[in-house]
Short mmCIF file of N, CA and C in Angstrom, two decimals:
data_model
loop_
_atom_site.label_atom_id
_atom_site.label_comp_id
_atom_site.label_asym_id
_atom_site.label_seq_id
_atom_site.Cartn_x
_atom_site.Cartn_y
_atom_site.Cartn_z
N ASN A 1 23.17 11.55 -15.82
CA ASN A 1 22.76 10.31 -16.45
C ASN A 1 21.59 9.64 -15.73
N TYR A 2 21.04 10.33 -14.73
CA TYR A 2 19.94 9.73 -13.98
C TYR A 2 18.61 10.03 -14.66
N GLN A 3 17.74 9.04 -14.61
CA GLN A 3 16.40 9.16 -15.17
C GLN A 3 15.43 8.57 -14.15
N LYS A 4 14.16 8.93 -14.27
CA LYS A 4 13.15 8.40 -13.36
C LYS A 4 12.11 7.60 -14.13
N ALA A 5 11.51 6.65 -13.42
CA ALA A 5 10.37 5.88 -13.92
C ALA A 5 9.38 5.80 -12.76
N ILE A 6 8.10 5.93 -13.07
CA ILE A 6 7.06 5.78 -12.05
C ILE A 6 6.12 4.67 -12.48
N LEU A 7 6.05 3.63 -11.65
CA LEU A 7 5.31 2.43 -12.01
C LEU A 7 4.40 1.99 -10.87
N ALA A 8 3.23 1.49 -11.23
CA ALA A 8 2.27 0.95 -10.27
C ALA A 8 1.93 -0.48 -10.66
N GLY A 9 1.98 -1.37 -9.69
CA GLY A 9 1.67 -2.77 -9.97
C GLY A 9 1.31 -3.52 -8.70
N GLY A 10 0.32 -3.01 -7.99
CA GLY A 10 -0.06 -3.62 -6.72
C GLY A 10 0.62 -2.90 -5.58
N CYS A 11 0.66 -3.55 -4.44
CA CYS A 11 1.28 -2.98 -3.24
C CYS A 11 2.71 -2.54 -3.55
N PHE A 12 3.07 -1.36 -3.11
CA PHE A 12 4.40 -0.83 -3.44
C PHE A 12 5.54 -1.51 -2.69
N TRP A 13 5.28 -2.21 -1.59
CA TRP A 13 6.35 -2.80 -0.80
C TRP A 13 7.22 -3.77 -1.61
N GLY A 14 6.58 -4.71 -2.29
CA GLY A 14 7.33 -5.71 -3.05
C GLY A 14 8.04 -5.12 -4.25
N MET A 15 7.37 -4.19 -4.91
CA MET A 15 8.01 -3.54 -6.06
C MET A 15 9.24 -2.77 -5.63
N GLU A 16 9.11 -2.03 -4.52
CA GLU A 16 10.24 -1.25 -4.02
C GLU A 16 11.44 -2.15 -3.74
N LYS A 17 11.20 -3.26 -3.06
CA LYS A 17 12.29 -4.18 -2.71
C LYS A 17 12.98 -4.74 -3.95
N LEU A 18 12.20 -5.26 -4.89
CA LEU A 18 12.79 -5.90 -6.07
C LEU A 18 13.51 -4.90 -6.97
N PHE A 19 12.93 -3.74 -7.18
CA PHE A 19 13.61 -2.74 -8.01
C PHE A 19 14.88 -2.24 -7.34
N SER A 20 14.88 -2.12 -6.03
CA SER A 20 16.07 -1.61 -5.34
C SER A 20 17.25 -2.57 -5.45
N GLU A 21 16.98 -3.83 -5.79
CA GLU A 21 18.04 -4.83 -5.92
C GLU A 21 18.65 -4.87 -7.33
N LEU A 22 18.06 -4.12 -8.27
CA LEU A 22 18.56 -4.12 -9.64
C LEU A 22 19.82 -3.28 -9.78
N SER A 23 20.78 -3.80 -10.51
CA SER A 23 21.99 -3.05 -10.82
C SER A 23 21.62 -1.83 -11.68
N GLY A 24 22.13 -0.69 -11.31
CA GLY A 24 21.85 0.55 -12.05
C GLY A 24 20.73 1.37 -11.43
N VAL A 25 19.96 0.77 -10.51
CA VAL A 25 18.91 1.52 -9.82
C VAL A 25 19.55 2.22 -8.64
N ILE A 26 19.35 3.52 -8.58
CA ILE A 26 19.98 4.37 -7.56
C ILE A 26 19.10 4.49 -6.33
N ASN A 27 17.78 4.65 -6.54
CA ASN A 27 16.87 4.88 -5.43
C ASN A 27 15.46 4.47 -5.83
N VAL A 28 14.69 3.97 -4.87
CA VAL A 28 13.29 3.63 -5.09
C VAL A 28 12.49 4.21 -3.93
N VAL A 29 11.43 4.94 -4.26
CA VAL A 29 10.59 5.57 -3.25
C VAL A 29 9.16 5.06 -3.43
N SER A 30 8.53 4.64 -2.35
CA SER A 30 7.12 4.25 -2.39
C SER A 30 6.26 5.50 -2.25
N GLY A 31 5.16 5.53 -3.01
CA GLY A 31 4.29 6.70 -2.92
C GLY A 31 2.97 6.51 -3.63
N TYR A 32 2.33 7.63 -3.89
CA TYR A 32 0.98 7.66 -4.47
C TYR A 32 0.96 8.59 -5.67
N ILE A 33 0.18 8.20 -6.68
CA ILE A 33 0.07 9.02 -7.89
C ILE A 33 -1.26 8.73 -8.57
N GLY A 34 -1.72 9.68 -9.35
CA GLY A 34 -2.87 9.44 -10.20
C GLY A 34 -4.19 10.01 -9.74
N GLY A 35 -4.25 10.55 -8.55
CA GLY A 35 -5.50 11.10 -8.05
C GLY A 35 -5.51 12.61 -8.07
N ASP A 36 -6.57 13.17 -7.54
CA ASP A 36 -6.75 14.62 -7.58
C ASP A 36 -6.65 15.29 -6.21
N ILE A 37 -6.52 14.53 -5.15
CA ILE A 37 -6.41 15.09 -3.81
C ILE A 37 -4.93 15.37 -3.52
N LYS A 38 -4.63 16.55 -3.02
CA LYS A 38 -3.25 16.88 -2.68
C LYS A 38 -2.86 16.23 -1.35
N ASN A 39 -1.60 15.80 -1.29
CA ASN A 39 -1.03 15.20 -0.08
C ASN A 39 -1.89 14.07 0.49
N PRO A 40 -2.19 13.06 -0.32
CA PRO A 40 -3.01 11.95 0.17
C PRO A 40 -2.27 11.15 1.24
N THR A 41 -3.03 10.48 2.07
CA THR A 41 -2.47 9.60 3.09
C THR A 41 -2.81 8.16 2.76
N TYR A 42 -2.10 7.25 3.38
CA TYR A 42 -2.35 5.83 3.18
C TYR A 42 -3.79 5.48 3.53
N GLU A 43 -4.29 6.06 4.61
CA GLU A 43 -5.66 5.78 5.04
C GLU A 43 -6.67 6.18 3.97
N LEU A 44 -6.44 7.30 3.30
CA LEU A 44 -7.34 7.72 2.21
C LEU A 44 -7.17 6.83 0.98
N ILE A 45 -5.93 6.50 0.64
CA ILE A 45 -5.65 5.69 -0.54
C ILE A 45 -6.35 4.34 -0.47
N THR A 46 -6.30 3.72 0.70
CA THR A 46 -6.85 2.37 0.83
C THR A 46 -8.37 2.33 0.63
N THR A 47 -9.04 3.46 0.71
CA THR A 47 -10.48 3.48 0.47
C THR A 47 -10.81 3.38 -1.01
N GLY A 48 -9.85 3.75 -1.85
CA GLY A 48 -10.08 3.73 -3.29
C GLY A 48 -10.80 4.96 -3.82
N ILE A 49 -11.14 5.91 -2.97
CA ILE A 49 -11.94 7.07 -3.43
C ILE A 49 -11.10 8.24 -3.93
N THR A 50 -9.79 8.21 -3.72
CA THR A 50 -8.97 9.37 -4.10
C THR A 50 -8.53 9.34 -5.56
N GLY A 51 -8.59 8.17 -6.18
CA GLY A 51 -8.09 8.04 -7.55
C GLY A 51 -6.61 7.74 -7.63
N HIS A 52 -5.92 7.78 -6.50
CA HIS A 52 -4.49 7.48 -6.48
C HIS A 52 -4.25 5.97 -6.52
N THR A 53 -3.05 5.63 -6.89
CA THR A 53 -2.61 4.25 -6.83
C THR A 53 -1.28 4.19 -6.10
N GLU A 54 -1.02 3.07 -5.46
CA GLU A 54 0.30 2.86 -4.87
C GLU A 54 1.28 2.67 -6.01
N ALA A 55 2.43 3.33 -5.91
CA ALA A 55 3.42 3.28 -6.99
C ALA A 55 4.82 3.42 -6.42
N VAL A 56 5.79 3.20 -7.28
CA VAL A 56 7.18 3.45 -6.91
C VAL A 56 7.79 4.42 -7.92
N GLU A 57 8.61 5.31 -7.40
CA GLU A 57 9.39 6.22 -8.23
C GLU A 57 10.82 5.70 -8.21
N ILE A 58 11.29 5.30 -9.37
CA ILE A 58 12.60 4.65 -9.50
C ILE A 58 13.56 5.64 -10.13
N THR A 59 14.67 5.88 -9.48
CA THR A 59 15.75 6.68 -10.07
C THR A 59 16.82 5.70 -10.51
N PHE A 60 17.21 5.79 -11.78
CA PHE A 60 18.19 4.84 -12.30
C PHE A 60 19.23 5.55 -13.16
N ASP A 61 20.38 4.93 -13.28
CA ASP A 61 21.46 5.44 -14.12
C ASP A 61 21.28 4.83 -15.50
N LYS A 62 20.91 5.66 -16.46
CA LYS A 62 20.59 5.14 -17.79
C LYS A 62 21.81 4.61 -18.54
N THR A 63 23.02 4.82 -18.00
CA THR A 63 24.20 4.21 -18.62
C THR A 63 24.39 2.77 -18.14
N GLN A 64 23.64 2.40 -17.07
CA GLN A 64 23.75 1.04 -16.53
C GLN A 64 22.51 0.18 -16.79
N ILE A 65 21.35 0.82 -16.88
CA ILE A 65 20.10 0.11 -17.13
C ILE A 65 19.18 1.05 -17.90
N THR A 66 18.47 0.52 -18.88
CA THR A 66 17.61 1.36 -19.72
C THR A 66 16.17 1.37 -19.21
N TYR A 67 15.43 2.34 -19.68
CA TYR A 67 14.00 2.39 -19.36
C TYR A 67 13.30 1.13 -19.88
N THR A 68 13.69 0.66 -21.04
CA THR A 68 13.13 -0.58 -21.59
C THR A 68 13.38 -1.74 -20.66
N GLU A 69 14.59 -1.85 -20.13
CA GLU A 69 14.91 -2.94 -19.20
C GLU A 69 14.11 -2.80 -17.90
N ILE A 70 13.91 -1.57 -17.46
CA ILE A 70 13.08 -1.32 -16.26
C ILE A 70 11.67 -1.86 -16.51
N LEU A 71 11.09 -1.54 -17.68
CA LEU A 71 9.73 -2.00 -17.98
C LEU A 71 9.66 -3.51 -18.15
N HIS A 72 10.65 -4.11 -18.79
CA HIS A 72 10.66 -5.58 -18.91
C HIS A 72 10.66 -6.22 -17.53
N PHE A 73 11.47 -5.69 -16.63
CA PHE A 73 11.50 -6.23 -15.27
C PHE A 73 10.15 -6.03 -14.59
N PHE A 74 9.56 -4.86 -14.75
CA PHE A 74 8.23 -4.55 -14.20
C PHE A 74 7.22 -5.61 -14.61
N PHE A 75 7.26 -6.02 -15.87
CA PHE A 75 6.29 -7.00 -16.36
C PHE A 75 6.60 -8.42 -15.90
N THR A 76 7.76 -8.65 -15.28
CA THR A 76 8.05 -9.98 -14.74
C THR A 76 7.74 -10.10 -13.26
N ILE A 77 7.51 -8.96 -12.57
CA ILE A 77 7.32 -9.04 -11.11
C ILE A 77 5.88 -8.85 -10.67
N HIS A 78 4.99 -8.55 -11.60
CA HIS A 78 3.56 -8.45 -11.26
C HIS A 78 2.76 -8.97 -12.44
N ASP A 79 1.47 -9.17 -12.26
CA ASP A 79 0.62 -9.67 -13.35
C ASP A 79 -0.06 -8.49 -14.04
N PRO A 80 0.43 -8.09 -15.20
CA PRO A 80 -0.15 -6.95 -15.91
C PRO A 80 -1.44 -7.27 -16.66
N THR A 81 -1.92 -8.51 -16.51
CA THR A 81 -3.16 -8.90 -17.19
C THR A 81 -4.36 -8.90 -16.25
N THR A 82 -4.14 -8.55 -15.00
CA THR A 82 -5.20 -8.53 -14.00
C THR A 82 -5.64 -7.10 -13.76
N LEU A 83 -6.89 -6.80 -13.97
CA LEU A 83 -7.41 -5.44 -13.83
C LEU A 83 -7.64 -5.10 -12.36
N ASN A 84 -6.99 -4.02 -11.92
CA ASN A 84 -7.21 -3.47 -10.58
C ASN A 84 -7.03 -4.49 -9.46
N GLN A 85 -6.04 -5.35 -9.63
CA GLN A 85 -5.80 -6.36 -8.60
C GLN A 85 -4.42 -6.98 -8.78
N GLN A 86 -3.77 -7.24 -7.67
CA GLN A 86 -2.58 -8.08 -7.61
C GLN A 86 -2.78 -8.99 -6.41
N GLN A 87 -3.03 -10.23 -6.66
CA GLN A 87 -3.33 -11.25 -5.64
C GLN A 87 -4.39 -10.73 -4.67
N ASN A 88 -4.06 -10.58 -3.38
CA ASN A 88 -5.05 -10.18 -2.38
C ASN A 88 -5.37 -8.69 -2.39
N ASP A 89 -4.59 -7.91 -3.11
CA ASP A 89 -4.80 -6.46 -3.18
C ASP A 89 -5.78 -6.14 -4.30
N ILE A 90 -6.96 -5.65 -3.93
CA ILE A 90 -8.02 -5.43 -4.91
C ILE A 90 -8.48 -3.97 -4.84
N GLY A 91 -8.63 -3.36 -6.03
CA GLY A 91 -9.10 -1.98 -6.13
C GLY A 91 -8.22 -1.18 -7.07
N THR A 92 -8.73 -0.06 -7.51
CA THR A 92 -7.97 0.78 -8.45
C THR A 92 -6.66 1.28 -7.85
N GLN A 93 -6.58 1.32 -6.54
CA GLN A 93 -5.33 1.76 -5.90
C GLN A 93 -4.21 0.74 -6.08
N TYR A 94 -4.55 -0.44 -6.64
CA TYR A 94 -3.56 -1.48 -6.90
C TYR A 94 -3.45 -1.80 -8.39
N ARG A 95 -3.92 -0.88 -9.23
CA ARG A 95 -3.90 -1.13 -10.67
C ARG A 95 -2.47 -1.19 -11.22
N SER A 96 -2.37 -1.75 -12.40
CA SER A 96 -1.11 -1.78 -13.12
C SER A 96 -1.06 -0.56 -14.02
N ALA A 97 -0.03 0.26 -13.85
CA ALA A 97 0.06 1.49 -14.64
C ALA A 97 1.50 1.94 -14.80
N ILE A 98 1.76 2.53 -15.94
CA ILE A 98 3.04 3.18 -16.23
C ILE A 98 2.73 4.67 -16.33
N PHE A 99 3.33 5.46 -15.47
CA PHE A 99 3.14 6.90 -15.48
C PHE A 99 4.35 7.51 -16.20
N TYR A 100 4.16 7.82 -17.47
CA TYR A 100 5.28 8.28 -18.27
C TYR A 100 5.60 9.75 -17.98
N LEU A 101 6.89 10.07 -18.09
CA LEU A 101 7.38 11.42 -17.78
C LEU A 101 7.65 12.25 -19.03
N ASP A 102 7.70 11.58 -20.19
CA ASP A 102 7.90 12.29 -21.45
C ASP A 102 7.40 11.41 -22.60
N VAL A 103 7.41 11.96 -23.79
CA VAL A 103 6.89 11.24 -24.96
C VAL A 103 7.71 9.99 -25.26
N GLU A 104 9.00 10.05 -25.04
CA GLU A 104 9.84 8.88 -25.29
C GLU A 104 9.42 7.71 -24.39
N GLN A 105 9.19 7.97 -23.11
CA GLN A 105 8.74 6.91 -22.21
C GLN A 105 7.38 6.38 -22.63
N LYS A 106 6.48 7.26 -23.05
CA LYS A 106 5.16 6.82 -23.52
C LYS A 106 5.30 5.89 -24.72
N ASN A 107 6.14 6.27 -25.68
CA ASN A 107 6.32 5.46 -26.88
C ASN A 107 6.94 4.11 -26.56
N ILE A 108 7.93 4.10 -25.67
CA ILE A 108 8.57 2.84 -25.27
C ILE A 108 7.54 1.92 -24.60
N ALA A 109 6.74 2.48 -23.70
CA ALA A 109 5.72 1.69 -23.00
C ALA A 109 4.71 1.10 -23.97
N ASN A 110 4.21 1.92 -24.88
CA ASN A 110 3.25 1.42 -25.88
C ASN A 110 3.87 0.32 -26.74
N ASP A 111 5.11 0.51 -27.16
CA ASP A 111 5.79 -0.47 -27.99
C ASP A 111 5.96 -1.79 -27.26
N ILE A 112 6.39 -1.74 -26.01
CA ILE A 112 6.59 -2.97 -25.23
C ILE A 112 5.27 -3.70 -25.03
N ILE A 113 4.23 -2.97 -24.69
CA ILE A 113 2.93 -3.62 -24.48
C ILE A 113 2.42 -4.25 -25.77
N ASN A 114 2.54 -3.54 -26.89
CA ASN A 114 2.09 -4.10 -28.17
C ASN A 114 2.87 -5.36 -28.53
N LYS A 115 4.19 -5.30 -28.40
CA LYS A 115 5.02 -6.47 -28.72
C LYS A 115 4.73 -7.63 -27.77
N THR A 116 4.56 -7.32 -26.50
CA THR A 116 4.30 -8.37 -25.52
C THR A 116 2.94 -9.02 -25.75
N ASN A 117 1.93 -8.21 -26.04
CA ASN A 117 0.61 -8.77 -26.33
C ASN A 117 0.65 -9.71 -27.53
N ASN A 118 1.52 -9.43 -28.48
CA ASN A 118 1.61 -10.27 -29.68
C ASN A 118 2.59 -11.44 -29.52
N SER A 119 3.31 -11.48 -28.41
CA SER A 119 4.37 -12.48 -28.23
C SER A 119 3.88 -13.81 -27.68
N GLY A 120 2.75 -13.80 -26.99
CA GLY A 120 2.28 -15.01 -26.35
C GLY A 120 2.88 -15.25 -24.98
N VAL A 121 3.65 -14.29 -24.44
CA VAL A 121 4.23 -14.43 -23.11
C VAL A 121 3.12 -14.62 -22.08
N PHE A 122 2.06 -13.84 -22.21
CA PHE A 122 0.92 -13.93 -21.30
C PHE A 122 -0.26 -14.57 -22.02
N SER A 123 -1.08 -15.29 -21.27
CA SER A 123 -2.25 -15.94 -21.88
C SER A 123 -3.40 -14.96 -22.10
N LYS A 124 -3.34 -13.80 -21.44
CA LYS A 124 -4.37 -12.76 -21.61
C LYS A 124 -3.69 -11.47 -22.05
N GLN A 125 -4.48 -10.52 -22.50
CA GLN A 125 -3.95 -9.22 -22.91
C GLN A 125 -3.55 -8.39 -21.70
N ILE A 126 -2.53 -7.58 -21.86
CA ILE A 126 -2.07 -6.67 -20.81
C ILE A 126 -3.09 -5.56 -20.62
N VAL A 127 -3.41 -5.26 -19.37
CA VAL A 127 -4.37 -4.19 -19.04
C VAL A 127 -3.66 -2.98 -18.40
N THR A 128 -2.36 -3.01 -18.37
CA THR A 128 -1.58 -1.91 -17.79
C THR A 128 -1.94 -0.60 -18.47
N GLN A 129 -2.26 0.40 -17.66
CA GLN A 129 -2.58 1.72 -18.20
C GLN A 129 -1.28 2.49 -18.45
N ILE A 130 -1.29 3.30 -19.49
CA ILE A 130 -0.18 4.21 -19.77
C ILE A 130 -0.73 5.61 -19.60
N ILE A 131 -0.25 6.29 -18.55
CA ILE A 131 -0.85 7.55 -18.10
C ILE A 131 0.22 8.62 -17.97
N SER A 132 -0.10 9.83 -18.40
CA SER A 132 0.81 10.96 -18.19
C SER A 132 0.99 11.19 -16.70
N SER A 133 2.23 11.37 -16.30
CA SER A 133 2.53 11.52 -14.88
C SER A 133 1.91 12.77 -14.28
N LYS A 134 1.39 12.59 -13.08
CA LYS A 134 0.92 13.70 -12.26
C LYS A 134 1.88 13.82 -11.09
N THR A 135 1.50 14.57 -10.10
CA THR A 135 2.34 14.72 -8.92
C THR A 135 2.49 13.38 -8.20
N PHE A 136 3.73 13.03 -7.92
CA PHE A 136 4.03 11.83 -7.14
C PHE A 136 4.22 12.27 -5.69
N TYR A 137 3.46 11.65 -4.79
CA TYR A 137 3.54 11.96 -3.36
C TYR A 137 4.24 10.83 -2.65
N LYS A 138 5.31 11.14 -1.95
CA LYS A 138 6.03 10.13 -1.18
C LYS A 138 5.12 9.60 -0.07
N ALA A 139 5.08 8.28 0.07
CA ALA A 139 4.28 7.66 1.12
C ALA A 139 4.93 7.92 2.49
N GLU A 140 4.17 7.67 3.51
CA GLU A 140 4.64 7.84 4.87
C GLU A 140 5.94 7.05 5.09
N GLU A 141 6.75 7.53 6.01
CA GLU A 141 8.08 6.95 6.23
C GLU A 141 8.02 5.46 6.57
N TYR A 142 7.01 5.01 7.28
CA TYR A 142 6.97 3.59 7.65
C TYR A 142 6.78 2.68 6.44
N HIS A 143 6.38 3.24 5.30
CA HIS A 143 6.26 2.44 4.07
C HIS A 143 7.59 2.33 3.33
N GLN A 144 8.51 3.26 3.56
CA GLN A 144 9.78 3.25 2.85
C GLN A 144 10.65 2.09 3.37
N ASP A 145 11.19 1.31 2.42
CA ASP A 145 12.01 0.14 2.76
C ASP A 145 11.27 -0.82 3.70
N TYR A 146 9.98 -0.92 3.50
CA TYR A 146 9.13 -1.71 4.41
C TYR A 146 9.60 -3.15 4.57
N LEU A 147 9.92 -3.81 3.46
CA LEU A 147 10.30 -5.22 3.55
C LEU A 147 11.72 -5.41 4.09
N LYS A 148 12.54 -4.38 4.06
CA LYS A 148 13.83 -4.46 4.74
C LYS A 148 13.62 -4.35 6.24
N LYS A 149 12.70 -3.49 6.64
CA LYS A 149 12.39 -3.31 8.06
C LYS A 149 11.57 -4.48 8.61
N ASN A 150 10.78 -5.10 7.73
CA ASN A 150 9.87 -6.20 8.10
C ASN A 150 10.06 -7.36 7.13
N PRO A 151 11.13 -8.13 7.28
CA PRO A 151 11.46 -9.18 6.30
C PRO A 151 10.37 -10.21 6.07
N ASN A 152 9.48 -10.39 7.02
CA ASN A 152 8.40 -11.35 6.85
C ASN A 152 7.10 -10.67 6.43
N GLY A 153 7.20 -9.43 6.00
CA GLY A 153 6.02 -8.68 5.59
C GLY A 153 5.42 -9.20 4.29
N TYR A 154 4.21 -8.76 3.99
CA TYR A 154 3.46 -9.21 2.82
C TYR A 154 4.03 -8.65 1.52
N SER A 155 4.11 -9.50 0.53
CA SER A 155 4.47 -9.07 -0.82
C SER A 155 3.82 -10.02 -1.82
N CYS A 156 3.23 -9.46 -2.85
CA CYS A 156 2.66 -10.28 -3.92
C CYS A 156 3.57 -10.25 -5.15
N HIS A 157 4.79 -9.79 -4.99
CA HIS A 157 5.72 -9.65 -6.11
C HIS A 157 6.85 -10.67 -6.03
N ARG A 158 7.21 -11.18 -7.19
CA ARG A 158 8.35 -12.07 -7.33
C ARG A 158 8.75 -12.08 -8.80
N VAL A 159 9.97 -12.42 -9.06
CA VAL A 159 10.43 -12.52 -10.45
C VAL A 159 9.91 -13.84 -11.01
N ARG A 160 9.18 -13.74 -12.09
CA ARG A 160 8.60 -14.93 -12.74
C ARG A 160 9.44 -15.26 -13.97
N SER A 161 10.22 -16.30 -13.89
CA SER A 161 11.13 -16.66 -14.98
C SER A 161 10.36 -17.04 -16.25
N GLU A 162 9.13 -17.48 -16.09
CA GLU A 162 8.33 -17.86 -17.26
C GLU A 162 7.85 -16.64 -18.05
N TRP A 163 7.99 -15.46 -17.49
CA TRP A 163 7.56 -14.23 -18.17
C TRP A 163 8.74 -13.42 -18.67
N LYS A 164 9.77 -14.09 -19.13
CA LYS A 164 10.96 -13.41 -19.67
C LYS A 164 10.70 -12.91 -21.08
N PHE A 165 11.36 -11.85 -21.42
CA PHE A 165 11.20 -11.24 -22.75
C PHE A 165 12.43 -11.49 -23.59
#
């Protein structure tokens, strides 16, 4: 009953922490996706030249939480209307993107974005990319559970009650 979702929405630290607190989420891994260089490192990613973005790979129990609910939560913890930026994090490596794993995920993502754009929840249009998944590379160990290890660490993510669906 386990399914995966791969999402990018700025620095992976805050996303990892918030998703790991959701009921039905089994595991969250910080990593890199979307570029063409094999086995990228954080040092390369931060330059913006690899094409990768910081992302999280979420494993969830679909009998407890749905992919739709995962995406709704995703859209409440980051600003999907800001191109290649989340607060102080600027560059394509911090873009908002949904890396779909199958046609069903692609269709759900497109449907949610279309409905949300027409709902008036956001004052601007969503710029989140919907991209076929490539190889997901796990980030270095010091990035995993970063905010648990460093409770005062940087995060640009929070649940925004005004962006409820």
